[in-house]
Tab-separated table of N, CA and C and ligand atoms in Angstrom:
chain	number	residue	atom	x	y	z
A	17	UNK	N	14.266	4.701	6.107
A	17	UNK	CA	13.411	3.669	5.486
A	17	UNK	C	11.986	3.852	6.005
A	18	UNK	N	11.121	4.474	5.211
A	18	UNK	CA	9.775	4.776	5.704
A	18	UNK	C	8.863	3.549	5.700
A	19	UNK	N	9.353	2.448	5.107
A	19	UNK	CA	8.572	1.212	5.130
A	19	UNK	C	8.356	0.707	6.551
A	20	UNK	N	9.344	0.941	7.432
A	20	UNK	CA	9.195	0.532	8.828
A	20	UNK	C	8.003	1.217	9.473
A	21	UNK	N	7.849	2.517	9.197
A	21	UNK	CA	6.726	3.274	9.739
A	21	UNK	C	5.404	2.768	9.196
A	22	UNK	N	5.385	2.465	7.901
A	22	UNK	CA	4.167	1.953	7.267
A	22	UNK	C	3.763	0.622	7.890
A	23	UNK	N	4.739	-0.288	7.972
A	23	UNK	CA	4.460	-1.620	8.513
A	23	UNK	C	4.046	-1.526	9.977
A	24	UNK	N	4.722	-0.682	10.727
A	24	UNK	CA	4.387	-0.579	12.142
A	24	UNK	C	2.963	-0.047	12.330
A	25	UNK	N	2.552	0.905	11.489
A	25	UNK	CA	1.179	1.414	11.557
A	25	UNK	C	0.146	0.352	11.197
A	26	UNK	N	0.455	-0.408	10.140
A	26	UNK	CA	-0.450	-1.478	9.705
A	26	UNK	C	-0.581	-2.540	10.801
A	27	UNK	N	0.564	-2.912	11.381
A	27	UNK	CA	0.543	-3.967	12.396
A	27	UNK	C	-0.205	-3.540	13.653
A	28	UNK	N	-0.137	-2.251	13.965
A	28	UNK	CA	-0.877	-1.741	15.105
A	28	UNK	C	-2.374	-1.971	14.897
A	29	UNK	N	-2.843	-1.613	13.705
A	29	UNK	CA	-4.253	-1.798	13.358
A	29	UNK	C	-4.629	-3.275	13.368
A	30	UNK	N	-3.769	-4.073	12.742
A	30	UNK	CA	-4.026	-5.508	12.601
A	30	UNK	C	-4.083	-6.221	13.959
A	31	UNK	N	-3.100	-5.954	14.821
A	31	UNK	CA	-3.081	-6.648	16.114
A	31	UNK	C	-4.239	-6.187	16.999
A	32	UNK	N	-4.571	-4.902	16.928
A	32	UNK	CA	-5.703	-4.412	17.720
A	32	UNK	C	-6.994	-5.113	17.292
A	33	UNK	N	-7.192	-5.225	15.988
A	33	UNK	CA	-8.392	-5.877	15.462
A	33	UNK	C	-8.409	-7.360	15.829
A	34	UNK	N	-7.244	-8.002	15.754
A	34	UNK	CA	-7.153	-9.428	16.068
A	34	UNK	C	-7.463	-9.688	17.548
A	35	UNK	N	-6.906	-8.846	18.405
A	35	UNK	CA	-7.145	-9.018	19.847
A	35	UNK	C	-8.618	-8.784	20.181
A	36	UNK	N	-9.173	-7.792	19.527
A	36	UNK	CA	-10.578	-7.475	19.756
A	36	UNK	C	-11.463	-8.646	19.335
A	37	UNK	N	-11.063	-9.327	18.269
A	37	UNK	CA	-11.838	-10.461	17.764
A	37	UNK	C	-11.523	-11.739	18.530
A	38	UNK	N	-10.607	-11.657	19.490
A	38	UNK	CA	-10.258	-12.825	20.274
A	38	UNK	C	-9.392	-13.823	19.522
A	39	UNK	N	-8.714	-13.368	18.495
A	39	UNK	CA	-7.856	-14.259	17.706
A	39	UNK	C	-6.533	-14.474	18.417
A	40	UNK	N	-5.934	-15.635	18.202
A	40	UNK	CA	-4.667	-15.919	18.855
A	40	UNK	C	-3.495	-15.628	17.926
A	41	UNK	N	-3.790	-15.613	16.614
A	41	UNK	CA	-2.715	-15.396	15.661
A	41	UNK	C	-3.254	-14.764	14.378
A	42	UNK	N	-2.437	-13.885	13.792
A	42	UNK	CA	-2.779	-13.343	12.480
A	42	UNK	C	-1.970	-14.131	11.455
A	43	UNK	N	-2.663	-14.775	10.524
A	43	UNK	CA	-2.001	-15.674	9.588
A	43	UNK	C	-1.553	-14.944	8.320
A	44	UNK	N	-2.394	-14.042	7.826
A	44	UNK	CA	-2.070	-13.349	6.584
A	44	UNK	C	-2.725	-11.974	6.552
A	45	UNK	N	-2.036	-11.049	5.904
A	45	UNK	CA	-2.553	-9.693	5.763
A	45	UNK	C	-2.391	-9.286	4.301
A	46	UNK	N	-3.431	-8.639	3.788
A	46	UNK	CA	-3.379	-8.215	2.404
A	46	UNK	C	-3.522	-6.691	2.333
A	47	UNK	N	-2.600	-6.067	1.594
A	47	UNK	CA	-2.573	-4.609	1.501
A	47	UNK	C	-2.711	-4.153	0.057
A	48	UNK	N	-3.198	-2.929	-0.115
A	48	UNK	CA	-3.219	-2.307	-1.437
A	48	UNK	C	-2.390	-1.035	-1.311
A	49	UNK	N	-1.320	-0.953	-2.112
A	49	UNK	CA	-0.409	0.188	-1.983
A	49	UNK	C	-0.212	0.879	-3.331
A	50	UNK	N	-0.472	2.169	-3.364
A	50	UNK	CA	-0.283	2.956	-4.578
A	50	UNK	C	1.193	3.207	-4.846
A	51	UNK	N	1.559	3.262	-6.131
A	51	UNK	CA	2.956	3.510	-6.525
A	51	UNK	C	3.491	4.826	-5.958
A	52	UNK	N	2.601	5.799	-5.788
A	52	UNK	CA	3.049	7.121	-5.337
A	52	UNK	C	3.475	7.123	-3.872
A	53	UNK	N	3.223	6.037	-3.183
A	53	UNK	CA	3.715	5.900	-1.812
A	53	UNK	C	5.211	5.621	-1.810
A	54	UNK	N	5.731	5.289	-3.004
A	54	UNK	CA	7.164	5.011	-3.179
A	54	UNK	C	7.677	3.982	-2.187
A	55	UNK	N	6.922	2.915	-2.072
A	55	UNK	CA	7.321	1.815	-1.212
A	55	UNK	C	8.232	0.875	-1.999
A	56	UNK	N	9.387	0.577	-1.421
A	56	UNK	CA	10.304	-0.373	-2.046
A	56	UNK	C	9.951	-1.770	-1.547
A	57	UNK	N	9.549	-2.667	-2.458
A	57	UNK	CA	9.079	-3.996	-2.031
A	57	UNK	C	10.047	-4.732	-1.124
A	58	UNK	N	11.347	-4.676	-1.429
A	58	UNK	CA	12.338	-5.377	-0.608
A	58	UNK	C	12.375	-4.796	0.812
A	59	UNK	N	12.292	-3.485	0.901
A	59	UNK	CA	12.310	-2.841	2.215
A	59	UNK	C	11.043	-3.155	2.990
A	60	UNK	N	9.933	-3.234	2.253
A	60	UNK	CA	8.664	-3.555	2.887
A	60	UNK	C	8.713	-4.976	3.463
A	61	UNK	N	9.217	-5.905	2.661
A	61	UNK	CA	9.336	-7.295	3.118
A	61	UNK	C	10.245	-7.388	4.339
A	62	UNK	N	11.348	-6.649	4.297
A	62	UNK	CA	12.293	-6.673	5.405
A	62	UNK	C	11.641	-6.135	6.687
A	63	UNK	N	10.990	-4.985	6.562
A	63	UNK	CA	10.324	-4.376	7.711
A	63	UNK	C	9.256	-5.324	8.256
A	64	UNK	N	8.554	-5.978	7.335
A	64	UNK	CA	7.498	-6.906	7.725
A	64	UNK	C	8.070	-8.058	8.538
A	65	UNK	N	9.186	-8.599	8.025
A	65	UNK	CA	9.816	-9.738	8.687
A	65	UNK	C	10.274	-9.371	10.104
A	66	UNK	N	10.926	-8.219	10.214
A	66	UNK	CA	11.458	-7.780	11.500
A	66	UNK	C	10.331	-7.496	12.501
A	67	UNK	N	9.335	-6.738	12.056
A	67	UNK	CA	8.314	-6.273	12.999
A	67	UNK	C	7.271	-7.336	13.352
A	68	UNK	N	6.979	-8.243	12.418
A	68	UNK	CA	6.000	-9.283	12.751
A	68	UNK	C	6.568	-10.250	13.795
A	69	UNK	N	7.897	-10.381	13.828
A	69	UNK	CA	8.516	-11.301	14.787
A	69	UNK	C	8.496	-10.771	16.210
A	70	UNK	N	8.257	-9.482	16.341
A	70	UNK	CA	8.294	-8.879	17.676
A	70	UNK	C	7.090	-9.250	18.534
A	71	UNK	N	6.026	-9.678	17.886
A	71	UNK	CA	4.810	-9.994	18.630
A	71	UNK	C	4.353	-11.401	18.244
A	72	UNK	N	4.140	-12.287	19.247
A	72	UNK	CA	3.749	-13.675	18.949
A	72	UNK	C	2.469	-13.756	18.106
A	73	UNK	N	1.606	-12.756	18.246
A	73	UNK	CA	0.334	-12.809	17.525
A	73	UNK	C	0.521	-12.629	16.009
A	74	UNK	N	1.624	-11.952	15.604
A	74	UNK	CA	1.859	-11.744	14.171
A	74	UNK	C	3.052	-12.541	13.651
A	75	UNK	N	3.716	-13.275	14.533
A	75	UNK	CA	4.907	-14.020	14.134
A	75	UNK	C	4.583	-15.014	13.011
A	76	UNK	N	5.300	-14.928	11.903
A	76	UNK	CA	5.087	-15.820	10.769
A	76	UNK	C	3.953	-15.412	9.859
A	77	UNK	N	3.371	-14.261	10.133
A	77	UNK	CA	2.244	-13.772	9.331
A	77	UNK	C	2.690	-13.451	7.897
A	78	UNK	N	1.870	-13.870	6.944
A	78	UNK	CA	2.198	-13.644	5.537
A	78	UNK	C	1.695	-12.273	5.073
A	79	UNK	N	2.428	-11.687	4.131
A	79	UNK	CA	2.033	-10.383	3.591
A	79	UNK	C	1.776	-10.486	2.090
A	80	UNK	N	0.618	-9.980	1.690
A	80	UNK	CA	0.325	-9.905	0.257
A	80	UNK	C	0.100	-8.446	-0.100
A	81	UNK	N	0.704	-8.028	-1.204
A	81	UNK	CA	0.573	-6.632	-1.598
A	81	UNK	C	0.062	-6.526	-3.033
A	82	UNK	N	-0.970	-5.720	-3.190
A	82	UNK	CA	-1.464	-5.416	-4.528
A	82	UNK	C	-1.011	-3.997	-4.852
A	83	UNK	N	-0.243	-3.850	-5.930
A	83	UNK	CA	0.239	-2.517	-6.306
A	83	UNK	C	-0.802	-1.807	-7.153
A	84	UNK	N	-0.975	-0.526	-6.871
A	84	UNK	CA	-1.927	0.261	-7.645
A	84	UNK	C	-1.160	1.301	-8.448
A	85	UNK	N	-1.317	1.259	-9.769
A	85	UNK	CA	-0.619	2.212	-10.624
A	85	UNK	C	-1.418	3.509	-10.706
A	86	UNK	N	-0.712	4.634	-10.772
A	86	UNK	CA	-1.386	5.924	-10.743
A	86	UNK	C	-2.262	6.176	-11.970
A	87	UNK	N	-3.372	6.880	-11.720
A	87	UNK	CA	-4.284	7.266	-12.783
A	87	UNK	C	-4.830	8.644	-12.426
A	88	UNK	N	-4.901	9.516	-13.414
A	88	UNK	CA	-5.372	10.871	-13.169
A	88	UNK	C	-6.398	11.293	-14.198
A	89	UNK	N	-7.130	12.364	-13.859
A	89	UNK	CA	-8.054	12.962	-14.813
A	89	UNK	C	-7.563	14.367	-15.143
A	90	UNK	N	-7.589	14.686	-16.450
A	90	UNK	CA	-7.181	16.014	-16.897
A	90	UNK	C	-8.299	17.006	-16.575
A	91	UNK	N	-7.937	18.106	-15.914
A	91	UNK	CA	-8.960	19.084	-15.537
A	91	UNK	C	-9.372	19.957	-16.717
A	92	UNK	N	-8.551	19.964	-17.759
A	92	UNK	CA	-8.865	20.777	-18.935
A	92	UNK	C	-9.831	20.065	-19.878
A	93	UNK	N	-9.581	18.782	-20.184
A	93	UNK	CA	-10.402	18.096	-21.179
A	93	UNK	C	-11.137	16.876	-20.634
A	94	UNK	N	-10.871	16.473	-19.400
A	94	UNK	CA	-11.612	15.370	-18.800
A	94	UNK	C	-11.063	13.988	-19.102
A	95	UNK	N	-10.011	13.917	-19.887
A	95	UNK	CA	-9.394	12.626	-20.219
A	95	UNK	C	-8.841	11.946	-18.951
A	96	UNK	N	-9.087	10.624	-18.842
A	96	UNK	CA	-8.485	9.874	-17.743
A	96	UNK	C	-7.342	9.048	-18.291
A	97	UNK	N	-6.221	9.047	-17.609
A	97	UNK	CA	-5.052	8.346	-18.134
A	97	UNK	C	-4.171	7.794	-17.024
A	98	UNK	N	-3.486	6.685	-17.376
A	98	UNK	CA	-2.513	6.091	-16.455
A	98	UNK	C	-1.182	6.792	-16.667
A	99	UNK	N	-0.398	6.857	-15.614
A	99	UNK	CA	0.917	7.472	-15.747
A	99	UNK	C	1.850	6.894	-14.708
A	100	UNK	N	3.122	7.298	-14.781
A	100	UNK	CA	4.049	6.789	-13.772
A	100	UNK	C	4.212	7.839	-12.678
A	101	UNK	N	5.208	7.621	-11.807
A	101	UNK	CA	5.366	8.504	-10.664
A	101	UNK	C	5.839	9.899	-11.047
A	102	UNK	N	6.479	10.021	-12.192
A	102	UNK	CA	7.169	11.272	-12.503
A	102	UNK	C	6.510	12.106	-13.595
A	103	UNK	N	5.798	11.454	-14.502
A	103	UNK	CA	5.247	12.191	-15.636
A	103	UNK	C	3.733	12.222	-15.574
A	104	UNK	N	3.199	13.355	-15.183
A	104	UNK	CA	1.754	13.487	-15.134
A	104	UNK	C	1.357	14.552	-16.140
A	105	UNK	N	1.023	14.089	-17.352
A	105	UNK	CA	0.661	15.024	-18.401
A	105	UNK	C	-0.406	14.381	-19.258
A	106	UNK	N	-1.457	15.125	-19.548
A	106	UNK	CA	-2.574	14.585	-20.312
A	106	UNK	C	-2.139	14.198	-21.719
A	107	UNK	N	-2.393	12.948	-22.112
A	107	UNK	CA	-1.982	12.492	-23.450
A	107	UNK	C	-2.879	13.065	-24.545
A	108	UNK	N	-4.054	13.553	-24.181
A	108	UNK	CA	-4.987	14.060	-25.186
A	108	UNK	C	-4.701	15.522	-25.539
A	109	UNK	N	-4.522	16.360	-24.506
A	109	UNK	CA	-4.363	17.793	-24.785
A	109	UNK	C	-3.033	18.359	-24.293
A	110	UNK	N	-2.243	17.535	-23.596
A	110	UNK	CA	-0.947	18.022	-23.129
A	110	UNK	C	-1.028	18.809	-21.840
A	111	UNK	N	-2.238	18.889	-21.264
A	111	UNK	CA	-2.429	19.671	-20.046
A	111	UNK	C	-1.699	19.075	-18.848
A	112	UNK	N	-1.283	19.957	-17.935
A	112	UNK	CA	-0.584	19.504	-16.725
A	112	UNK	C	-1.439	19.698	-15.483
A	113	UNK	N	-2.625	20.233	-15.686
A	113	UNK	CA	-3.520	20.463	-14.563
A	113	UNK	C	-4.378	19.217	-14.400
A	114	UNK	N	-4.002	18.381	-13.434
A	114	UNK	CA	-4.660	17.076	-13.342
A	114	UNK	C	-5.090	16.774	-11.912
A	115	UNK	N	-6.042	15.859	-11.823
A	115	UNK	CA	-6.508	15.421	-10.513
A	115	UNK	C	-6.223	13.927	-10.369
A	116	UNK	N	-5.534	13.553	-9.309
A	116	UNK	CA	-5.166	12.152	-9.110
A	116	UNK	C	-6.376	11.326	-8.688
A	117	UNK	N	-6.649	10.254	-9.428
A	117	UNK	CA	-7.780	9.384	-9.114
A	117	UNK	C	-7.366	8.226	-8.223
A	118	UNK	N	-6.175	7.703	-8.478
A	118	UNK	CA	-5.680	6.619	-7.635
A	118	UNK	C	-4.159	6.531	-7.746
A	119	UNK	N	-3.555	5.823	-6.808
A	119	UNK	CA	-2.108	5.699	-6.822
A	119	UNK	C	-1.488	6.084	-5.488
A	120	UNK	N	-2.329	6.581	-4.558
A	120	UNK	CA	-1.829	6.974	-3.237
A	120	UNK	C	-2.376	6.076	-2.137
A	121	UNK	N	-2.927	4.937	-2.528
A	121	UNK	CA	-3.556	4.054	-1.555
A	121	UNK	C	-2.566	3.497	-0.540
A	122	UNK	N	-3.040	3.303	0.636
A	122	UNK	CA	-2.320	2.519	1.628
A	122	UNK	C	-3.427	1.873	2.450
A	123	UNK	N	-4.017	0.831	1.869
A	123	UNK	CA	-5.212	0.242	2.455
A	123	UNK	C	-4.971	-1.169	2.964
A	124	UNK	N	-5.590	-1.443	4.077
A	124	UNK	CA	-5.624	-2.805	4.578
A	124	UNK	C	-6.841	-3.460	3.917
A	125	UNK	N	-6.595	-4.398	3.013
A	125	UNK	CA	-7.689	-5.007	2.261
A	125	UNK	C	-8.364	-6.112	3.073
A	126	UNK	N	-7.557	-6.992	3.633
A	126	UNK	CA	-8.127	-8.080	4.427
A	126	UNK	C	-7.071	-8.688	5.338
A	127	UNK	N	-7.526	-9.396	6.332
A	127	UNK	CA	-6.606	-10.137	7.187
A	127	UNK	C	-7.236	-11.464	7.590
A	128	UNK	N	-6.368	-12.439	7.773
A	128	UNK	CA	-6.837	-13.774	8.103
A	128	UNK	C	-6.307	-14.103	9.494
A	129	UNK	N	-7.216	-14.542	10.385
A	129	UNK	CA	-6.770	-14.838	11.751
A	129	UNK	C	-7.109	-16.272	12.145
A	130	UNK	N	-6.441	-16.695	13.201
A	130	UNK	CA	-6.678	-18.015	13.761
A	130	UNK	C	-7.105	-17.804	15.204
A	131	UNK	N	-8.122	-18.506	15.651
A	131	UNK	CA	-8.512	-18.277	17.044
A	131	UNK	C	-8.174	-19.483	17.905
B	12	ZN	ZN1	-6.427	16.936	-21.335
């Protein structure tokens, strides 16, 4: 379950930032995750629940996730198009030579702390 690794990395960043800011608790964290990260929401929630409880500073912290759907540009004709995880093919010319514009995000968008 790679969600545990993702959550643990995020929490490391979050708690370090919170401690540096002198916060006593992290109330909410907002993430942006691309579909190509293949994160399973249920597993992410589970990992979040387990790992946030390990540290009093993140205990009870809420998680918000914004999913980002993949989008690519065709290198042959320049068309930009949305696609899913498995089918990356230009709808205009049928080309398979594409450049991914988004869909691989794993960003910490914001966090809310209490001091
Ligand atoms: Zn094309």
